[in-house]
Each structure stands twice: as C-alpha cells, then as structure tokens.
Amino acid sequence: MTPIPAPEGDTPLIDMRNVDKRFGNGTVAVRDMSLTIRQGEFVSFLGPSGCGKSTALKMISGLLSVSAGTITVNGHRPGESTTGSDIGFVFQEATLMPWATVFENVNLPLKLQGVSKAEARTRVEEALSMVGLANFAKSYPRELSGGMKMRVSIARAMVTKPKLLLMDEPFAALDEMSRTKLNDEVLSLWKSLGLTVIFVTHSVFESVYLSSRVTVMAARPGRVVHDIALSGRYPRNAAYRMSPEYAESCRSVSTALEGTMDHVDLNH
Amino acid sequence: MSTLTTESPAAQLDPRIIRERREQRLRYILPLAAITFALGVWEFLVWYNDVPHYLIPAPSLIAKTLVTDGASLMQSAMFTVKLTLMALALAIVGGVVLGMLFALSRPIEMSLFPFAVILQVTPVVAIAPLILIYVSNTFAALLICAWIVAFFPILSNTAIGLRSADHNLRDMFRLYQATPWQRLRYLLIPTALPYFMAALKIAGGLALIGAVVAEFVAGTAGQNTGLASRILESSFRNEIPRMFAALFLVSVLGVSIFLSTAWLSRAVLGHWHESEIKREG
Ligand SMILES: Nc1ncnc2c1ncn2[C@@H]1O[C@H](COP(=O)(O)OP(=O)(O)OP(=O)(O)O)[C@@H](O)[C@H]1O
Ligand SMILES: [Mg+2]
C-alpha cells in the first residue's frame, strides 16, 4: 500500500486525513482513511459490500459528518456553503422526483440555488443534450427506461457544472449493454469537461475500464488497503478492453480485492 | 457527445385512441344503464304487486314528490350541502395544519395524537348531544360534529405523507442546501399529495355522514334544517315518498362529493402517481 506521490504543481482537490466514521449504533464504517485526490483524476472506490464506500462518498459530499480526522474539498470543509454547487452526486438509484418532468428534475439544483429561469433553461437543455435526452424534457420518469433515468440523474448532477462528480454504484442495476454505453458517456464527460470523478463500484472490470486509479477498500472496519494507479492510456474504448494492459490491470486489481476478502466472514 | 442516440417519444397510435374513447363512453353509459334498469324493475314490481305507497313508493311517485316538495327539500339540501362542505373545508385546514405540526415535531405529535385518536374512536352520535348542549348555535354545533368525523383521516395521512420522502431525494436537497421552505414546497408537499388525496376521498364521505348523523341527533327543531331533519319529519308523519325523496337527495349529495374528490385526485395526480395512472396494454 504505497500512496501515489502527487505530481509537482497538481493541486489536491480532495484531502482526507485520518478520517473515522462511527455511527450512533457503534458501527465503525470507516477507520483511519487518508486519501488525496488531485484535480482531474478518475478514482474508483472498489471493495466488498459494507466496507464504507458509500459512507466515504457521503462524507466527502458533506451529507455525513466525520467522527474524527479532516476532509477538505477544494480547500473547504464539505457542506460549507461554497461547495454546494461544486459537487454533483449520482445515487445508485436514479432518485428522480416522480411528480416532475425530466426537465424539472434536471432543473432542481438550479431552482434551489435561485438561478434565473432563462439561464436555467439553457443550462438544463445543455445538460439534457449532453446525455442524449434533449427530446425527453417533457416526459415523466415513469415513461423512461432504467438507463434513461440514470442519464437524467447524471444530467441533474452535471447541470451545476460541478468540478467534482461523485457516483455511488450508478450503473449497478443496469444491463451490460447500457452499462458499457453509459461508461463511455461518463468517460467522455470527464474528458471534455475536465471533471474529477469518484466512482464507487463492485466491478473490477468497470473500475479498470474507467479509472486512472483504483482505491481498494476492506470491511470491518472500512479502510483503504490498496491504492493502485492504472497505466492504461485514454481515450479508452473497445480496443482498450482487448489490450494486454487492460488484462494486466484487471489481474492486479482482482488480486488486491481478493486480499480484502480473507478477513470477511462469509457467513455474513 | 455526438455518439449518443436521441430516441423520440412514441408516436400516438390511432387504434389506441379509439379504444380509449370507447372505454370513456362505456364508463358513463354502463352505470347509467344499470341504474335505469334497476329503477325500471322497481317501478314494475311496485305496480305489478300493487305495493301501497306508504310501504314502498314507486320511483315515479318519488320523482313527483321531488317536484311538488321541491322548494322545501332544496332548501334543506342546501343546508346539508353547506354544513358538509364547511365541515370538510375546516377538516382540511385543521388536518393539514396539525399534520404539518406533527411531521415537524415528534413531541407535539406524541402529546396531541391521543386527543385526535379519542375524538376519532368515540362515535359522533355519542358526543353530539353534549356538543348540542354546550354550543348554543345549532349550526356551529352540527359543524363541530361533522368536522370531528372528517378531520382524522386528513390529519393522519398528511402527517404520514410529509414523512415519506425518499431518503436519497432528501440527501439531494441537503446537497444543494435547500432552505426548509424549499424542502417543504418542492419535496415534502408533492410526496404527501397522494396521501392527502386518499384522505380527502374518505373525508368527503365522512363529512356528509357526520353532518347527517348530527342533524339526526339535533332533531327537527328550528326552521332552518337539513335533509336528515326532513327524513325524521317524514317518518313521524308517515310520508314515505317524501322520505325517499330526501334520501335520494342525500345519496345524490354523497355521490357528487365522491365524484368531485375522485376527479380532483385524478386531476392532481393523474400525470404521475401510480394510483391514478391508466395502464396501457
Ligand atoms: N446510517 C447508518 N447507521 C448505522 N450504520 C450504518 C449506517 N450507514 C451505513 N452503516 C454501516 O456502515 C458500514 C458501511 O456502510 P456503507 O453503506 O458505507 O457500505 P458500502 O461499502 O457502500 O456497501 P455497499 O457496497 O453494499 O453499498 C456498514 O457496515 C453499514 O452497516
Ligand atoms: Mg453503498
């Protein structure tokens, strides 16, 4: 477990120092997590169920407080008023408001922030065409497929033009085809907008396909056990999946992940 | 992102519209036909068996009574309508306000909920005489009785509805630092709306029941009285056709309330909520 040295001049966007999270019921979800993520990285959190991936993500976004240690995002504590629009969050479920149209759902962050109607309209339309749903602005969530709902959710996260995109197993419920397609869309958003992405996943293949770096976590208590930089060059596409580099990365990430399972009580 | 597909919404299909229209027409025609048929059978049986009108009057006689006694019956009907609608309106206001308080604060809920339950479970017939004694204005007393019956479902459903927001959506609102007012307006109220609508459908009927029961307890005293008093009065005088006519008006009132609340629910929720969405296929 060797931390990756930050290249000269690259500012850390997220800095987690010795972060603990203990819930009210005594569960230690995260222990002594230290992690530095630089601007523009694509980091995957990979680990068995219950190892604190979602908890870590929620602490970074300010939705959960830390029990010990510090987190700074862009120099601010998470949840401070300045970070609100800098973070986009995509949940495992699409989490759309069923009573609102696609347009209104994507517009929500802007409405909450008091962005003027005219500007909001152009930004929502932009975000929707970014995910290929420009024609569905007036549809209701129930009229969309699972993959389309997920794209709406991504559009909503992107509409505030965040610097940081947090995704918590966004495509876990989707079929392989939609998943592959959405993976490519996320990569292209990341590249074209210069985002920083933290992507939680259970899938070794997904993490290797997407990320520049994979953070492997273990459970009980949740902690980081490996931090693996991936050498695969971007842009990544079908050819990358066939490359020896990809196979090699999958192998080393799998090995690291298996290491975390030694401690897991399989009866759990 | 030029590689993305842009699918277009499914085009409207003609056969579906036709089928929908037919279904729409049947929705009115079938119940009307069934009721007309039942009335016909009734009329026929009364005529065929020569049933005396002080036992069971024929529908035609009831209709005639409705016309001849129209003025006084309509006046009574207006009284009952006014009573029911005011009770319902007050139940909505009281139920929603208290429901919001309950949803905001557990301690308030825990202290006040027992009172609401006691009011709810005690039959209104049993409390009505007391209320009529304590409240000198009869209309106000009747209003209180009807209100007690109608208000509980609104209160409890509003409180539950306001608490039912999806926890991820709550997080979403937190993330964007929504104000409490924004959270209420854009998340909690829309979430609670289906619960409220379900309660409204029940409360509409209950308000009428409460109004009629209270009128029965109050009896026929006073000049300005409702349909229940007409029914009582007719039964004393053995004017059975008039009794049926008043009964008919009560039913019409109940059905109208039911239809309006059902219509309102569909109008408000029809575009998104499962309970009101017409499934295709
Ligand atoms: N609100 C909470 N209260 C108490 N314990 C919690 C709470 N949320 C999570 N936990 C516990 O913290 C641990 C980590 O949970 P977390 O949801 O972060 O795991 P995860 O890595 O995201 O798992 P999964 O892959 O299944 O989503 C688990 O043991 C869980 O039971
Ligand atoms: Mg999780």
Coordinates of C-alpha atoms and ligand atoms in Angstrom, one line a residue:
Chain A
M1 CA 0.0 0.0 0.0
T2 CA 2.0 2.9 -1.3
P3 CA 0.4 6.3 -1.6
I4 CA 0.9 7.7 -5.1
P5 CA 3.1 10.8 -4.9
A6 CA 1.3 13.9 -6.2
P7 CA 3.0 15.2 -9.3
E8 CA 4.5 18.7 -9.0
G9 CA 2.1 21.6 -9.4
D10 CA -1.0 19.4 -9.3
T11 CA -3.3 20.7 -6.5
P12 CA -5.1 18.2 -4.4
L13 CA -8.9 18.7 -4.8
I14 CA -9.8 16.3 -2.0
D15 CA -7.7 15.7 1.0
M16 CA -8.8 13.2 3.6
R17 CA -6.7 12.9 6.7
N18 CA -7.1 10.0 9.2
V19 CA -10.9 10.1 8.8
D20 CA -13.0 7.9 11.0
K21 CA -16.7 7.4 10.8
R22 CA -18.5 5.8 13.7
F23 CA -22.3 5.6 13.6
G24 CA -24.6 6.1 16.5
N25 CA -25.1 2.4 16.9
G26 CA -21.4 1.8 17.3
T27 CA -20.6 0.6 13.8
V28 CA -17.2 1.8 12.6
A29 CA -17.9 2.3 9.0
V30 CA -14.6 3.9 8.1
R31 CA -11.3 3.9 10.1
D32 CA -8.3 6.0 9.5
M33 CA -8.9 6.8 5.9
S34 CA -6.4 9.0 4.3
L35 CA -6.6 9.9 0.6
T36 CA -5.5 12.6 -1.6
I37 CA -7.3 13.1 -4.9
R38 CA -5.9 15.5 -7.5
Q39 CA -7.9 17.7 -9.9
G40 CA -8.8 15.7 -13.0
E41 CA -8.4 12.2 -11.6
F42 CA -10.8 9.4 -12.2
V43 CA -10.8 7.4 -9.0
S44 CA -12.8 4.2 -8.3
F45 CA -13.6 3.0 -4.8
L46 CA -13.7 -0.8 -5.0
G47 CA -14.5 -3.2 -2.2
P48 CA -16.8 -5.7 -0.7
S49 CA -20.2 -4.8 0.5
G50 CA -20.2 -2.8 3.7
C51 CA -16.7 -1.6 3.5
G52 CA -17.7 2.0 3.8
K53 CA -17.6 3.2 0.2
S54 CA -20.9 5.0 0.3
T55 CA -20.1 6.4 3.7
A56 CA -16.8 7.8 2.4
L57 CA -18.6 9.4 -0.5
K58 CA -21.2 10.9 1.7
M59 CA -18.6 12.4 4.0
I60 CA -16.8 13.9 1.0
S61 CA -20.1 15.5 -0.2
G62 CA -20.9 16.7 3.3
L63 CA -24.0 14.6 3.7
L64 CA -22.4 12.8 6.6
S65 CA -20.1 14.4 9.2
V66 CA -16.8 12.8 10.1
S67 CA -16.2 11.4 13.6
A68 CA -12.5 12.1 13.6
G69 CA -10.0 13.5 11.1
T70 CA -10.4 16.1 8.5
I71 CA -11.7 16.4 4.9
T72 CA -11.2 19.3 2.6
V73 CA -12.6 19.7 -0.8
N74 CA -11.1 22.4 -2.8
G75 CA -9.8 23.9 0.5
H76 CA -13.2 23.9 2.1
R77 CA -14.9 21.7 4.6
P78 CA -17.6 19.6 2.9
G79 CA -21.0 21.1 3.4
E80 CA -19.7 24.7 3.6
S81 CA -21.8 26.9 1.5
T82 CA -19.1 27.4 -1.1
T83 CA -19.0 23.7 -2.1
G84 CA -22.7 23.2 -2.7
S85 CA -22.7 23.6 -6.4
D86 CA -19.2 22.3 -6.9
I87 CA -20.3 18.7 -6.3
G88 CA -22.5 16.5 -8.4
F89 CA -23.9 13.4 -6.8
V90 CA -25.3 10.4 -8.6
F91 CA -27.0 7.8 -6.4
Q92 CA -27.3 4.1 -7.1
E93 CA -30.9 4.6 -8.0
A94 CA -31.8 7.4 -10.3
T95 CA -33.6 9.1 -7.4
L96 CA -35.9 11.3 -9.6
M97 CA -39.0 13.1 -8.4
P98 CA -41.8 11.1 -10.0
W99 CA -44.2 14.1 -10.0
A100 CA -41.8 16.2 -12.1
T101 CA -40.9 16.1 -15.7
V102 CA -37.4 15.3 -16.9
F103 CA -36.8 19.0 -17.4
E104 CA -38.0 19.9 -13.9
N105 CA -35.9 17.1 -12.3
V106 CA -32.7 18.3 -14.0
N107 CA -33.7 21.9 -13.2
L108 CA -34.0 21.2 -9.5
P109 CA -30.4 22.1 -8.4
L110 CA -30.6 25.4 -10.3
K111 CA -34.0 26.2 -8.8
L112 CA -32.8 25.5 -5.3
Q113 CA -29.8 27.8 -6.0
G114 CA -32.0 30.6 -7.3
V115 CA -30.6 30.6 -10.8
S116 CA -32.7 32.8 -13.1
K117 CA -35.3 31.0 -15.2
A118 CA -33.8 32.0 -18.6
E119 CA -30.4 30.8 -17.7
A120 CA -31.6 27.7 -16.0
R121 CA -33.5 26.8 -19.2
T122 CA -30.4 26.9 -21.4
R123 CA -28.3 25.0 -18.9
V124 CA -30.9 22.3 -18.4
E125 CA -31.2 21.9 -22.2
E126 CA -27.5 21.7 -22.5
A127 CA -27.2 19.1 -19.8
L128 CA -30.0 17.0 -21.4
S129 CA -28.4 17.1 -24.8
M130 CA -25.2 16.1 -23.2
V131 CA -26.8 12.8 -22.1
G132 CA -28.8 12.5 -25.3
L133 CA -32.2 13.1 -23.9
A134 CA -33.0 16.5 -25.4
N135 CA -36.2 15.1 -26.8
F136 CA -37.5 13.9 -23.5
A137 CA -37.6 17.1 -21.5
K138 CA -41.4 16.9 -21.1
S139 CA -41.5 13.1 -20.3
Y140 CA -42.1 11.8 -16.8
P141 CA -39.6 9.4 -15.1
R142 CA -42.1 6.5 -15.3
E143 CA -42.0 6.8 -19.1
L144 CA -38.3 6.2 -19.3
S145 CA -36.2 3.1 -19.2
G146 CA -33.7 2.4 -16.3
G147 CA -30.8 3.6 -18.4
M148 CA -32.5 6.7 -19.5
K149 CA -33.4 7.5 -15.9
M150 CA -29.8 7.1 -14.9
R151 CA -28.8 9.6 -17.7
V152 CA -31.3 12.1 -16.3
S153 CA -29.7 11.6 -12.9
I154 CA -26.3 12.3 -14.5
A155 CA -27.7 15.4 -16.3
R156 CA -29.0 16.7 -13.0
A157 CA -25.6 16.2 -11.3
M158 CA -23.9 18.0 -14.2
V159 CA -26.3 20.9 -14.5
T160 CA -24.5 23.0 -11.9
K161 CA -21.2 22.4 -13.8
P162 CA -19.5 20.8 -10.8
K163 CA -15.8 20.3 -10.6
L164 CA -16.3 17.0 -8.7
L165 CA -18.7 14.2 -9.7
L166 CA -19.4 11.6 -7.0
M167 CA -21.1 8.4 -8.3
D168 CA -22.3 5.7 -6.0
E169 CA -22.7 2.5 -8.0
P170 CA -24.6 4.4 -10.5
F171 CA -25.0 1.5 -13.1
A172 CA -25.3 -1.5 -10.8
A173 CA -28.9 -2.1 -11.7
L174 CA -28.4 -1.8 -15.4
D175 CA -27.8 -4.5 -18.1
E176 CA -24.3 -5.0 -19.5
M177 CA -25.1 -3.1 -22.7
S178 CA -26.5 0.1 -21.2
R179 CA -23.7 0.0 -18.6
T180 CA -21.0 -0.2 -21.3
K181 CA -22.6 2.7 -23.1
L182 CA -23.0 4.8 -20.0
N183 CA -19.4 4.1 -19.0
D184 CA -18.3 5.6 -22.3
E185 CA -20.6 8.6 -21.8
V186 CA -19.1 9.2 -18.3
L187 CA -15.6 9.0 -19.7
S188 CA -16.4 11.4 -22.4
L189 CA -17.9 13.9 -19.9
W190 CA -15.0 13.5 -17.7
K191 CA -12.5 14.2 -20.5
S192 CA -14.4 17.1 -22.2
L193 CA -15.3 18.9 -19.0
G194 CA -12.1 18.3 -17.0
L195 CA -14.0 16.8 -14.2
T196 CA -12.7 14.9 -11.2
V197 CA -14.7 11.7 -10.7
I198 CA -15.0 9.4 -7.7
F199 CA -16.8 6.3 -8.9
V200 CA -18.0 3.6 -6.4
T201 CA -18.3 0.1 -7.9
H202 CA -18.4 -3.6 -7.2
S203 CA -17.0 -4.5 -10.6
V204 CA -13.3 -4.9 -11.1
F205 CA -13.8 -4.6 -14.9
E206 CA -15.7 -1.4 -14.6
S207 CA -13.2 0.2 -12.3
V208 CA -10.3 -0.8 -14.6
Y209 CA -12.1 0.4 -17.7
L210 CA -12.9 3.8 -16.3
S211 CA -10.3 4.9 -13.8
S212 CA -6.9 6.3 -13.7
R213 CA -6.6 5.0 -10.2
V214 CA -8.4 2.3 -8.1
T215 CA -8.7 2.6 -4.3
V216 CA -9.4 -0.8 -2.9
M217 CA -11.1 -0.9 0.5
A218 CA -11.7 -3.7 3.0
A219 CA -14.5 -4.1 5.5
R220 CA -14.8 -4.4 9.3
P221 CA -13.7 -1.8 9.9
G222 CA -13.8 0.0 6.5
R223 CA -10.4 1.2 5.4
V224 CA -8.2 1.7 2.3
V225 CA -5.9 -1.3 1.7
H226 CA -4.6 -0.6 -1.8
D227 CA -4.2 2.4 -4.0
I228 CA -3.4 1.3 -7.5
A229 CA -2.5 3.7 -10.3
L230 CA -3.5 2.3 -13.7
S231 CA -1.3 2.8 -16.6
G232 CA -3.9 2.4 -19.4
R233 CA -3.9 5.4 -21.7
Y234 CA -7.0 7.4 -22.6
P235 CA -9.2 7.5 -24.6
R236 CA -10.4 4.1 -23.6
N237 CA -12.7 2.2 -25.9
A238 CA -13.5 -1.3 -27.1
A239 CA -9.8 -1.7 -28.2
Y240 CA -8.7 -1.0 -24.7
R241 CA -10.8 -3.9 -23.4
M242 CA -8.8 -6.2 -25.7
S243 CA -5.4 -4.8 -24.8
P244 CA -2.9 -6.7 -22.6
E245 CA -2.7 -3.6 -20.4
Y246 CA -6.3 -4.0 -19.5
A247 CA -5.9 -7.7 -18.7
E248 CA -2.9 -7.0 -16.6
S249 CA -4.7 -4.2 -14.7
C250 CA -7.7 -6.4 -14.1
R251 CA -5.5 -9.1 -12.8
S252 CA -3.7 -6.9 -10.3
V253 CA -6.9 -5.2 -9.1
S254 CA -8.5 -8.6 -8.7
T255 CA -5.6 -9.9 -6.6
A256 CA -5.8 -6.8 -4.4
L257 CA -9.5 -7.2 -4.0
E258 CA -9.2 -10.9 -3.1
G259 CA -6.8 -9.9 -0.4
T260 CA -9.5 -7.9 1.3
M261 CA -11.8 -10.9 1.3
D262 CA -9.6 -13.0 3.6
H263 CA -10.9 -11.1 6.5
V264 CA -14.5 -11.2 5.6
D265 CA -16.8 -13.5 7.4
L266 CA -18.5 -15.3 4.6
N267 CA -21.5 -16.2 6.8
H268 CA -22.3 -12.6 6.9
Chain B
M1 CA -21.0 13.5 -27.2
S2 CA -22.2 13.1 -30.8
T3 CA -22.4 9.3 -30.5
L4 CA -25.5 9.4 -28.3
T5 CA -28.7 8.2 -29.6
T6 CA -31.7 10.5 -29.4
E7 CA -34.8 8.5 -29.2
S8 CA -38.1 10.2 -29.8
P9 CA -41.3 9.7 -27.8
A10 CA -43.5 7.0 -29.2
A11 CA -45.9 8.4 -31.8
Q12 CA -49.6 8.4 -30.9
L13 CA -51.3 5.4 -32.3
D14 CA -54.9 5.7 -33.7
P15 CA -56.4 2.4 -32.5
R16 CA -55.4 3.2 -29.0
I17 CA -57.2 6.5 -29.1
I18 CA -60.3 4.9 -30.5
R19 CA -60.2 2.2 -27.8
E20 CA -59.7 4.8 -25.1
R21 CA -62.7 6.8 -26.4
R22 CA -64.9 3.8 -26.4
E23 CA -63.8 2.9 -22.9
Q24 CA -64.6 6.5 -21.8
R25 CA -68.1 6.3 -23.2
L26 CA -68.7 3.0 -21.6
R27 CA -67.7 4.4 -18.2
Y28 CA -70.7 6.6 -18.3
I29 CA -73.1 4.5 -20.3
L30 CA -72.9 1.3 -18.3
P31 CA -73.6 2.7 -14.8
L32 CA -76.4 4.8 -16.1
A33 CA -77.9 1.9 -18.0
A34 CA -77.7 -0.3 -14.9
I35 CA -79.3 2.2 -12.7
T36 CA -82.1 2.9 -15.2
F37 CA -82.7 -0.8 -15.4
A38 CA -82.9 -1.2 -11.6
L39 CA -85.4 1.7 -11.4
G40 CA -87.5 0.1 -14.1
V41 CA -87.6 -3.2 -12.3
W42 CA -88.5 -1.4 -9.1
E43 CA -91.3 0.5 -10.8
F44 CA -92.6 -2.7 -12.4
L45 CA -92.6 -4.7 -9.2
V46 CA -94.4 -2.0 -7.2
W47 CA -97.0 -1.7 -10.0
Y48 CA -97.3 -5.4 -10.6
N49 CA -97.7 -6.3 -6.9
D50 CA -99.7 -3.3 -6.1
V51 CA -97.5 -2.3 -3.2
P52 CA -99.1 0.6 -1.2
H53 CA -97.1 3.8 -1.4
Y54 CA -96.7 4.2 2.4
L55 CA -94.6 1.0 2.3
I56 CA -92.5 1.3 -0.9
P57 CA -93.3 4.1 -3.3
A58 CA -92.6 3.7 -6.9
P59 CA -89.7 5.7 -8.4
S60 CA -92.2 7.8 -10.4
L61 CA -94.0 8.8 -7.2
I62 CA -90.7 9.7 -5.6
A63 CA -89.9 11.8 -8.6
K64 CA -93.3 13.5 -8.4
T65 CA -92.7 14.3 -4.7
L66 CA -89.3 15.7 -5.5
V67 CA -91.1 18.2 -7.8
T68 CA -94.1 19.0 -5.6
D69 CA -92.0 19.4 -2.4
G70 CA -89.0 20.7 -4.4
A71 CA -88.8 24.1 -2.7
S72 CA -88.6 22.9 0.9
L73 CA -86.4 19.9 0.0
M74 CA -84.0 22.0 -1.9
Q75 CA -83.8 24.4 1.0
S76 CA -82.9 21.5 3.3
A77 CA -80.5 20.1 0.7
M78 CA -78.7 23.5 0.6
F79 CA -78.4 23.4 4.4
T80 CA -76.8 20.0 4.4
V81 CA -74.5 20.9 1.5
K82 CA -73.4 24.0 3.3
L83 CA -72.8 22.0 6.5
T84 CA -70.9 19.2 4.8
L85 CA -68.7 21.5 2.7
M86 CA -67.8 23.8 5.6
A87 CA -67.0 20.8 7.8
L88 CA -64.8 19.3 5.0
A89 CA -63.1 22.7 4.5
L90 CA -62.4 23.0 8.2
A91 CA -61.2 19.4 8.3
I92 CA -58.8 20.1 5.5
V93 CA -57.4 23.2 7.2
G94 CA -57.2 21.7 10.6
G95 CA -55.9 18.3 9.4
V96 CA -53.2 19.8 7.2
V97 CA -52.0 22.4 9.8
L98 CA -51.9 19.8 12.6
G99 CA -50.4 17.2 10.2
M100 CA -47.6 19.6 9.4
L101 CA -47.0 20.3 13.0
F102 CA -46.9 16.5 13.7
A103 CA -44.5 16.0 10.9
L104 CA -42.3 18.8 12.1
S105 CA -42.1 17.8 15.7
R106 CA -42.4 14.3 17.3
P107 CA -43.1 15.8 20.8
I108 CA -46.1 17.7 19.5
E109 CA -47.3 14.6 17.8
M110 CA -46.9 12.4 20.8
S111 CA -48.7 14.9 23.0
L112 CA -51.6 15.7 20.7
F113 CA -52.1 12.4 18.9
P114 CA -54.0 10.8 21.8
F115 CA -56.6 13.5 21.6
A116 CA -57.0 13.0 17.9
V117 CA -57.5 9.3 18.4
I118 CA -60.0 9.8 21.2
L119 CA -62.0 12.2 19.0
Q120 CA -61.8 9.7 16.2
V121 CA -62.8 6.5 18.0
T122 CA -65.7 8.0 20.0
P123 CA -68.8 7.6 17.9
V124 CA -70.1 11.0 16.9
V125 CA -73.7 10.1 17.9
A126 CA -72.4 9.7 21.4
I127 CA -70.7 13.1 21.6
A128 CA -73.3 15.1 19.6
P129 CA -75.8 15.6 22.4
L130 CA -73.2 17.1 24.6
I131 CA -71.9 19.4 21.9
L132 CA -75.5 20.5 21.2
I133 CA -75.9 21.4 24.8
Y134 CA -72.6 23.3 25.1
V135 CA -72.7 25.1 21.8
S136 CA -75.8 27.3 21.7
N137 CA -75.6 28.0 18.0
T138 CA -77.1 24.8 16.4
F139 CA -75.3 25.2 13.1
A140 CA -72.0 25.6 14.9
A141 CA -72.7 22.5 16.9
L142 CA -73.5 20.5 13.8
L143 CA -70.4 21.8 12.1
I144 CA -68.3 20.6 15.0
C145 CA -69.8 17.2 14.9
A146 CA -69.2 16.8 11.2
W147 CA -65.7 18.2 11.5
I148 CA -64.7 15.7 14.1
V149 CA -65.7 12.8 11.9
A150 CA -64.0 14.2 8.8
F151 CA -60.8 15.5 10.2
F152 CA -58.9 12.5 11.4
P153 CA -58.0 10.8 8.1
I154 CA -56.7 14.1 6.8
L155 CA -54.5 14.6 9.8
S156 CA -53.0 11.2 9.9
N157 CA -52.4 10.9 6.2
T158 CA -50.9 14.4 5.9
A159 CA -48.5 13.6 8.8
I160 CA -47.5 10.2 7.3
G161 CA -47.2 11.7 3.8
L162 CA -44.9 14.5 4.9
R163 CA -42.6 12.0 6.4
S164 CA -42.5 9.7 3.4
A165 CA -40.0 11.5 1.2
D166 CA -37.4 9.3 -0.4
H167 CA -34.2 9.5 1.7
N168 CA -31.9 9.9 -1.3
L169 CA -34.1 12.8 -2.5
R170 CA -33.7 14.3 1.0
D171 CA -30.0 14.0 0.6
M172 CA -30.2 15.6 -2.8
F173 CA -32.0 18.6 -1.2
R174 CA -29.3 18.8 1.5
L175 CA -26.5 18.6 -1.0
Y176 CA -27.9 21.7 -2.8
Q177 CA -28.5 23.5 0.5
A178 CA -32.3 23.8 0.1
T179 CA -34.0 26.1 2.6
P180 CA -36.6 24.5 4.8
W181 CA -39.2 26.2 2.8
Q182 CA -37.9 24.8 -0.5
R183 CA -37.7 21.4 1.0
L184 CA -41.4 21.7 2.1
R185 CA -42.5 23.2 -1.2
Y186 CA -40.6 21.0 -3.7
L187 CA -40.2 17.7 -1.8
L188 CA -42.4 17.1 1.2
I189 CA -45.7 18.5 -0.2
P190 CA -45.5 16.7 -3.5
T191 CA -44.6 13.5 -1.6
A192 CA -47.6 14.0 0.7
L193 CA -50.1 14.8 -2.0
P194 CA -51.1 11.2 -2.9
Y195 CA -51.6 10.5 0.8
F196 CA -53.7 13.7 1.2
M197 CA -55.8 12.9 -1.8
A198 CA -56.6 9.4 -0.5
A199 CA -57.6 11.0 2.8
L200 CA -59.7 13.6 1.0
K201 CA -61.8 10.9 -0.7
I202 CA -62.5 9.3 2.6
A203 CA -63.1 12.6 4.5
G204 CA -65.6 13.9 1.9
G205 CA -67.9 10.9 2.5
L206 CA -67.3 11.1 6.3
A207 CA -68.2 14.8 6.4
L208 CA -71.6 14.0 4.9
I209 CA -72.1 11.1 7.3
G210 CA -71.1 13.4 10.2
A211 CA -73.4 16.1 9.1
V212 CA -76.4 13.7 8.7
V213 CA -75.8 12.0 12.0
A214 CA -75.5 15.3 13.8
E215 CA -78.7 16.5 12.2
F216 CA -80.5 13.4 13.4
V217 CA -79.3 14.0 16.9
A218 CA -80.4 17.6 16.8
G219 CA -83.8 16.6 15.5
T220 CA -86.3 18.7 13.7
A221 CA -86.2 21.7 15.9
G222 CA -85.5 25.0 14.3
Q223 CA -86.7 26.3 10.9
N224 CA -83.5 26.1 9.0
T225 CA -82.7 22.4 9.0
G226 CA -81.2 19.8 6.7
L227 CA -82.1 16.7 4.8
A228 CA -81.8 14.4 7.9
S229 CA -84.5 16.5 9.6
R230 CA -86.7 16.1 6.5
I231 CA -86.3 12.4 6.8
L232 CA -87.1 12.4 10.5
E233 CA -90.1 14.6 10.0
S234 CA -91.4 12.5 7.2
S235 CA -91.1 9.4 9.2
F236 CA -93.1 11.0 12.1
R237 CA -95.8 11.9 9.6
N238 CA -95.6 8.7 7.7
E239 CA -94.9 10.5 4.5
I240 CA -92.8 7.7 3.0
P241 CA -92.4 9.1 -0.6
R242 CA -91.1 12.3 0.9
M243 CA -88.7 10.3 3.0
F244 CA -87.4 8.5 -0.1
A245 CA -87.1 11.9 -1.9
A246 CA -85.0 13.3 0.9
L247 CA -83.0 10.1 1.0
F248 CA -82.5 10.3 -2.7
L249 CA -81.1 13.8 -2.3
V250 CA -78.7 12.6 0.4
S251 CA -77.4 9.9 -2.0
V252 CA -77.0 12.4 -4.8
L253 CA -75.0 14.6 -2.5
G254 CA -72.8 11.7 -1.4
V255 CA -72.2 10.6 -5.0
S256 CA -71.4 14.2 -6.1
I257 CA -68.9 14.5 -3.3
F258 CA -67.3 11.2 -4.2
L259 CA -67.1 12.1 -7.9
S260 CA -65.6 15.5 -7.2
T261 CA -62.9 14.2 -4.9
A262 CA -62.1 11.4 -7.4
W263 CA -62.0 13.9 -10.2
L264 CA -59.7 16.2 -8.2
S265 CA -57.4 13.3 -7.3
R266 CA -57.1 12.3 -10.9
A267 CA -56.5 15.9 -12.0
V268 CA -53.8 16.4 -9.4
L269 CA -52.0 13.0 -9.5
G270 CA -53.0 11.7 -12.9
H271 CA -49.8 12.6 -14.7
W272 CA -47.5 10.8 -12.3
H273 CA -48.9 8.8 -9.4
E274 CA -49.4 5.0 -9.8
S275 CA -52.8 5.1 -8.2
E276 CA -54.2 7.4 -10.9
I277 CA -52.2 6.3 -14.0
K278 CA -54.1 4.4 -16.6
R279 CA -52.0 1.4 -17.6
E280 CA -51.7 0.5 -21.2
G281 CA -51.8 -2.9 -22.8
Ligands
LIG1 N1 -26.9 5.2 8.9 C1 -26.2 4.2 9.4 N2 -26.3 3.8 10.7 C2 -25.5 2.8 11.1 N3 -24.7 2.1 10.4 C3 -24.6 2.4 9.1 C4 -25.3 3.5 8.5 N4 -25.0 3.5 7.2 C5 -24.1 2.6 7.0 N5 -23.8 1.9 8.1 C6 -22.9 0.7 8.3 O1 -21.6 1.2 7.9 C7 -21.0 0.2 7.1 C8 -20.5 0.7 5.8 O2 -21.7 1.0 5.0 P1 -21.6 1.6 3.6 O3 -23.0 1.8 3.1 O4 -20.7 2.8 3.5 O5 -21.0 0.4 2.8 P2 -20.7 0.2 1.2 O6 -19.3 0.0 1.1 O7 -21.3 1.4 0.5 O8 -21.5 -1.1 0.9 P3 -22.3 -1.5 -0.4 O9 -21.3 -1.8 -1.4 O10 -23.2 -2.6 0.0 O11 -23.2 -0.3 -0.8 C9 -21.9 -1.0 7.0 O12 -21.5 -2.0 8.0 C10 -23.2 -0.4 7.4 O13 -24.0 -1.4 8.1
MG2 MG -23.0 1.6 -0.8

